[in-house]
Amino acid sequence: MMNIPAFASPSSNSPQSTKRIVAIAGATGLVGWEILRGLLADDTVAVIHALGRRPLGVQHPKLTSHVVDFAALPALPPVDEVYLALGTTIKVAGSQEAFRAVDFAANLAVARAALAAGARRLGLVSAMGADAHSRIFYNRVKGELEEALSALGFHALVIARPSMLAGDRELLGQPVRRGEKFALSVSTLLRPLIPVDYRSIAAADVARALLARVPLAQGKEVLLSGAMQSK
């Protein structure tokens, strides 16, 4: 059983007078876990529905964990807002098709289900370089998802585009990515020389940015990596 540590700066400045009901998909990932921590610490959030492919391993009075098949997603309970943090890599997924099934199809399925359940606000963890017309497959899939979500008609759509994520994957039971670890080390050494939007960013910073903006946003907002950096 995983303990929930304290999370700084809950979004207590939400303009909504009633308690919020929130759904999150991908709470076992680096950013998703930080979003979950923030939601659990936020007194304006009454209920959290966490959707995942395996049990979450966390207990909290306002948290319900749902094990689902994203390819055949059931109807969701009523929700006010939804956070999408599902993601993988082509190496882990095994193929481009399997990668797209997670990063595009599963996220879009949750968004549609949340919209049908009453959600009017959505926060997405995307990536720097997301572009539906990119020649790079990863960036193209991220961009296609952003375009698909933009067409759904949410009252507020907040897209976070982080650069390389920094966080403790081992703590979350995720495989260590040796290439990522090396790149983060180099990024730390060369940080002053790297443009701000392309510096590595802590997963907690991305989560805080989304948690701050989703309850307040009007229309579509894109948060670039540099703007989300805490330091």
Short mmCIF file of C-alpha atoms in Angstrom, two decimals:
data_model
loop_
_atom_site.label_atom_id
_atom_site.label_comp_id
_atom_site.label_asym_id
_atom_site.label_seq_id
_atom_site.Cartn_x
_atom_site.Cartn_y
_atom_site.Cartn_z
CA MET A 1 0.00 0.00 0.00
CA MET A 2 1.47 3.37 -1.01
CA ASN A 3 1.23 6.32 1.37
CA ILE A 4 0.11 9.71 0.11
CA PRO A 5 2.64 12.38 1.11
CA ALA A 6 1.69 16.02 1.49
CA PHE A 7 1.48 18.10 -1.68
CA ALA A 8 2.17 21.81 -1.59
CA SER A 9 -0.10 24.51 -3.02
CA PRO A 10 -3.50 22.78 -3.49
CA SER A 11 -5.82 24.61 -5.85
CA SER A 12 -7.93 26.13 -3.09
CA ASN A 13 -8.46 29.26 -5.20
CA SER A 14 -10.92 27.49 -7.47
CA PRO A 15 -13.82 29.79 -8.34
CA GLN A 16 -16.31 26.94 -8.11
CA SER A 17 -18.59 27.13 -5.05
CA THR A 18 -19.44 23.43 -4.99
CA LYS A 19 -17.13 20.52 -4.40
CA ARG A 20 -15.55 19.14 -7.55
CA ILE A 21 -15.76 15.57 -8.82
CA VAL A 22 -12.67 14.67 -10.81
CA ALA A 23 -11.49 11.79 -12.99
CA ILE A 24 -7.86 11.01 -13.71
CA ALA A 25 -6.34 8.49 -16.09
CA GLY A 26 -2.68 7.56 -15.73
CA ALA A 27 -2.20 8.17 -12.00
CA THR A 28 0.61 5.59 -11.84
CA GLY A 29 2.89 7.70 -14.06
CA LEU A 30 5.29 10.47 -13.04
CA VAL A 31 2.97 13.41 -13.70
CA GLY A 32 -0.26 11.50 -13.04
CA TRP A 33 0.94 10.52 -9.56
CA GLU A 34 1.72 14.16 -8.75
CA ILE A 35 -1.68 15.26 -10.06
CA LEU A 36 -3.34 12.65 -7.85
CA ARG A 37 -1.41 13.88 -4.81
CA GLY A 38 -2.56 17.42 -5.50
CA LEU A 39 -6.20 16.43 -5.94
CA LEU A 40 -6.17 14.44 -2.70
CA ALA A 41 -4.78 17.47 -0.85
CA ASP A 42 -7.30 19.90 -2.37
CA ASP A 43 -10.27 20.64 -0.12
CA THR A 44 -12.36 21.76 -3.09
CA VAL A 45 -12.22 18.22 -4.54
CA ALA A 46 -14.81 15.87 -3.04
CA VAL A 47 -14.45 12.73 -5.17
CA ILE A 48 -11.68 11.36 -7.39
CA HIS A 49 -12.18 8.53 -9.87
CA ALA A 50 -8.82 7.08 -10.92
CA LEU A 51 -8.88 4.99 -14.10
CA GLY A 52 -6.09 2.53 -14.79
CA ARG A 53 -5.11 -0.79 -16.28
CA ARG A 54 -4.17 -2.16 -12.87
CA PRO A 55 -5.17 -1.48 -9.23
CA LEU A 56 -3.79 1.82 -8.00
CA GLY A 57 -2.57 0.53 -4.62
CA VAL A 58 -3.67 3.69 -2.81
CA GLN A 59 -6.51 4.20 -0.36
CA HIS A 60 -8.11 7.51 0.57
CA PRO A 61 -11.66 8.43 1.64
CA LYS A 62 -12.37 10.43 -1.51
CA LEU A 63 -10.58 8.15 -3.96
CA THR A 64 -12.16 5.35 -6.02
CA SER A 65 -9.83 3.27 -8.18
CA HIS A 66 -11.34 1.73 -11.32
CA VAL A 67 -9.54 -1.03 -13.25
CA VAL A 68 -10.66 -0.59 -16.85
CA ASP A 69 -10.01 -1.68 -20.40
CA PHE A 70 -9.41 1.58 -22.26
CA ALA A 71 -10.33 -0.10 -25.52
CA ALA A 72 -13.79 -0.86 -24.13
CA LEU A 73 -14.31 1.87 -21.57
CA PRO A 74 -17.56 1.70 -19.60
CA ALA A 75 -19.70 4.75 -18.88
CA LEU A 76 -18.17 6.93 -16.18
CA PRO A 77 -19.92 8.25 -13.07
CA PRO A 78 -20.73 11.98 -13.10
CA VAL A 79 -17.59 14.15 -13.16
CA ASP A 80 -16.81 17.86 -13.45
CA GLU A 81 -13.28 17.68 -14.81
CA VAL A 82 -10.77 15.15 -16.08
CA TYR A 83 -6.98 14.87 -16.19
CA LEU A 84 -5.27 12.77 -18.87
CA ALA A 85 -1.78 11.50 -18.05
CA LEU A 86 -1.71 8.19 -19.89
CA GLY A 87 1.49 7.58 -21.76
CA THR A 88 4.11 5.03 -22.72
CA THR A 89 7.13 4.70 -25.01
CA ILE A 90 7.46 2.80 -28.27
CA LYS A 91 10.09 0.59 -26.59
CA VAL A 92 7.75 -0.35 -23.73
CA ALA A 93 4.67 -0.62 -25.97
CA GLY A 94 6.49 -2.79 -28.48
CA SER A 95 5.32 -1.10 -31.67
CA GLN A 96 4.06 2.18 -33.06
CA GLU A 97 0.54 0.74 -33.19
CA ALA A 98 0.64 -0.23 -29.51
CA PHE A 99 2.07 3.17 -28.59
CA ARG A 100 -0.73 4.94 -30.44
CA ALA A 101 -3.32 2.75 -28.69
CA VAL A 102 -2.23 4.23 -25.36
CA ASP A 103 -1.09 7.77 -26.09
CA PHE A 104 -3.86 8.58 -28.56
CA ALA A 105 -6.76 6.13 -28.41
CA ALA A 106 -6.91 5.53 -24.65
CA ASN A 107 -6.64 9.23 -23.76
CA LEU A 108 -9.28 10.15 -26.34
CA ALA A 109 -11.61 7.42 -25.08
CA VAL A 110 -11.39 8.76 -21.52
CA ALA A 111 -12.00 12.31 -22.73
CA ARG A 112 -15.12 11.29 -24.62
CA ALA A 113 -16.41 9.24 -21.68
CA ALA A 114 -15.76 12.12 -19.28
CA LEU A 115 -17.55 14.59 -21.57
CA ALA A 116 -20.56 12.24 -21.70
CA ALA A 117 -20.44 12.07 -17.88
CA GLY A 118 -20.68 15.85 -17.57
CA ALA A 119 -17.06 16.99 -17.52
CA ARG A 120 -16.50 20.45 -18.94
CA ARG A 121 -12.82 20.91 -18.04
CA LEU A 122 -9.86 18.82 -19.17
CA GLY A 123 -6.15 18.88 -18.40
CA LEU A 124 -3.75 16.98 -20.69
CA VAL A 125 -0.13 15.96 -20.24
CA SER A 126 1.24 16.27 -23.77
CA ALA A 127 4.87 16.95 -24.80
CA MET A 128 7.12 19.66 -26.18
CA GLY A 129 7.19 19.34 -29.94
CA ALA A 130 3.62 18.04 -30.22
CA ASP A 131 2.55 18.67 -33.80
CA ALA A 132 -0.04 16.77 -35.80
CA HIS A 133 2.01 17.39 -38.96
CA SER A 134 5.40 16.42 -37.56
CA ARG A 135 7.56 13.87 -39.37
CA ILE A 136 8.51 12.48 -35.96
CA PHE A 137 6.01 9.78 -35.02
CA TYR A 138 5.98 10.55 -31.28
CA ASN A 139 5.39 14.27 -31.79
CA ARG A 140 2.77 13.58 -34.47
CA VAL A 141 0.71 11.32 -32.21
CA LYS A 142 0.84 13.89 -29.40
CA GLY A 143 -0.26 16.61 -31.80
CA GLU A 144 -3.07 14.52 -33.24
CA LEU A 145 -4.38 13.92 -29.73
CA GLU A 146 -4.31 17.64 -28.96
CA GLU A 147 -6.31 18.35 -32.14
CA ALA A 148 -8.83 15.58 -31.39
CA LEU A 149 -9.41 16.88 -27.87
CA SER A 150 -9.75 20.45 -29.14
CA ALA A 151 -12.61 19.32 -31.37
CA LEU A 152 -14.64 17.79 -28.53
CA GLY A 153 -15.98 21.08 -27.20
CA PHE A 154 -14.78 21.18 -23.59
CA HIS A 155 -15.43 24.49 -21.85
CA ALA A 156 -11.76 24.52 -20.83
CA LEU A 157 -8.87 22.53 -22.31
CA VAL A 158 -5.46 23.01 -20.70
CA ILE A 159 -2.54 21.34 -22.48
CA ALA A 160 0.79 20.97 -20.69
CA ARG A 161 3.77 20.45 -22.99
CA PRO A 162 6.67 19.44 -20.75
CA SER A 163 10.19 18.75 -21.93
CA MET A 164 12.07 15.74 -20.52
CA LEU A 165 10.44 14.74 -17.23
CA ALA A 166 12.44 14.39 -14.03
CA GLY A 167 11.11 12.16 -11.26
CA ASP A 168 11.63 8.92 -9.35
CA ARG A 169 10.35 6.13 -11.59
CA GLU A 170 11.65 3.44 -9.23
CA LEU A 171 9.45 4.78 -6.43
CA LEU A 172 6.42 4.23 -8.68
CA GLY A 173 7.52 0.73 -9.68
CA GLN A 174 8.41 1.79 -13.21
CA PRO A 175 11.46 0.49 -15.09
CA VAL A 176 14.45 2.79 -14.99
CA ARG A 177 15.17 4.31 -18.41
CA ARG A 178 18.96 4.36 -18.65
CA GLY A 179 19.00 6.68 -21.65
CA GLU A 180 16.66 9.08 -19.87
CA LYS A 181 18.81 8.98 -16.72
CA PHE A 182 21.92 9.86 -18.72
CA ALA A 183 20.14 12.62 -20.61
CA LEU A 184 18.87 14.12 -17.34
CA SER A 185 22.41 14.15 -15.95
CA VAL A 186 23.71 15.94 -19.02
CA SER A 187 20.75 18.32 -18.95
CA THR A 188 21.53 19.24 -15.34
CA LEU A 189 25.18 20.01 -16.15
CA LEU A 190 24.32 22.09 -19.21
CA ARG A 191 21.13 23.65 -17.84
CA PRO A 192 22.21 27.31 -18.16
CA LEU A 193 22.99 26.76 -21.84
CA ILE A 194 19.71 25.02 -22.74
CA PRO A 195 16.70 27.12 -23.88
CA VAL A 196 14.18 27.23 -21.03
CA ASP A 197 11.48 25.29 -22.87
CA TYR A 198 13.86 22.39 -23.47
CA ARG A 199 15.34 22.04 -20.01
CA SER A 200 14.29 18.97 -18.02
CA ILE A 201 11.31 19.65 -15.76
CA ALA A 202 10.16 18.05 -12.53
CA ALA A 203 6.94 16.07 -12.90
CA ALA A 204 5.60 17.90 -9.82
CA ASP A 205 5.96 21.25 -11.65
CA VAL A 206 3.84 19.99 -14.54
CA ALA A 207 1.19 18.71 -12.14
CA ARG A 208 1.07 22.00 -10.22
CA ALA A 209 0.63 23.98 -13.42
CA LEU A 210 -2.29 21.85 -14.57
CA LEU A 211 -3.93 21.82 -11.13
CA ALA A 212 -3.69 25.60 -10.97
CA ARG A 213 -5.07 26.30 -14.45
CA VAL A 214 -7.74 23.64 -15.14
CA PRO A 215 -10.26 24.97 -12.57
CA LEU A 216 -9.81 28.55 -13.82
CA ALA A 217 -9.23 28.36 -17.58
CA GLN A 218 -11.56 29.60 -20.27
CA GLY A 219 -11.23 27.98 -23.67
CA LYS A 220 -7.93 26.42 -24.74
CA GLU A 221 -4.62 27.10 -23.01
CA VAL A 222 -1.19 25.66 -23.85
CA LEU A 223 1.43 25.62 -21.09
CA LEU A 224 4.97 25.42 -22.45
CA SER A 225 7.66 23.72 -20.41
CA GLY A 226 9.57 26.88 -19.50
CA ALA A 227 6.47 28.56 -18.09
CA MET A 228 5.84 25.58 -15.79
CA GLN A 229 9.35 25.52 -14.28
CA SER A 230 9.46 26.31 -10.57
CA LYS A 231 13.18 27.11 -10.67
#
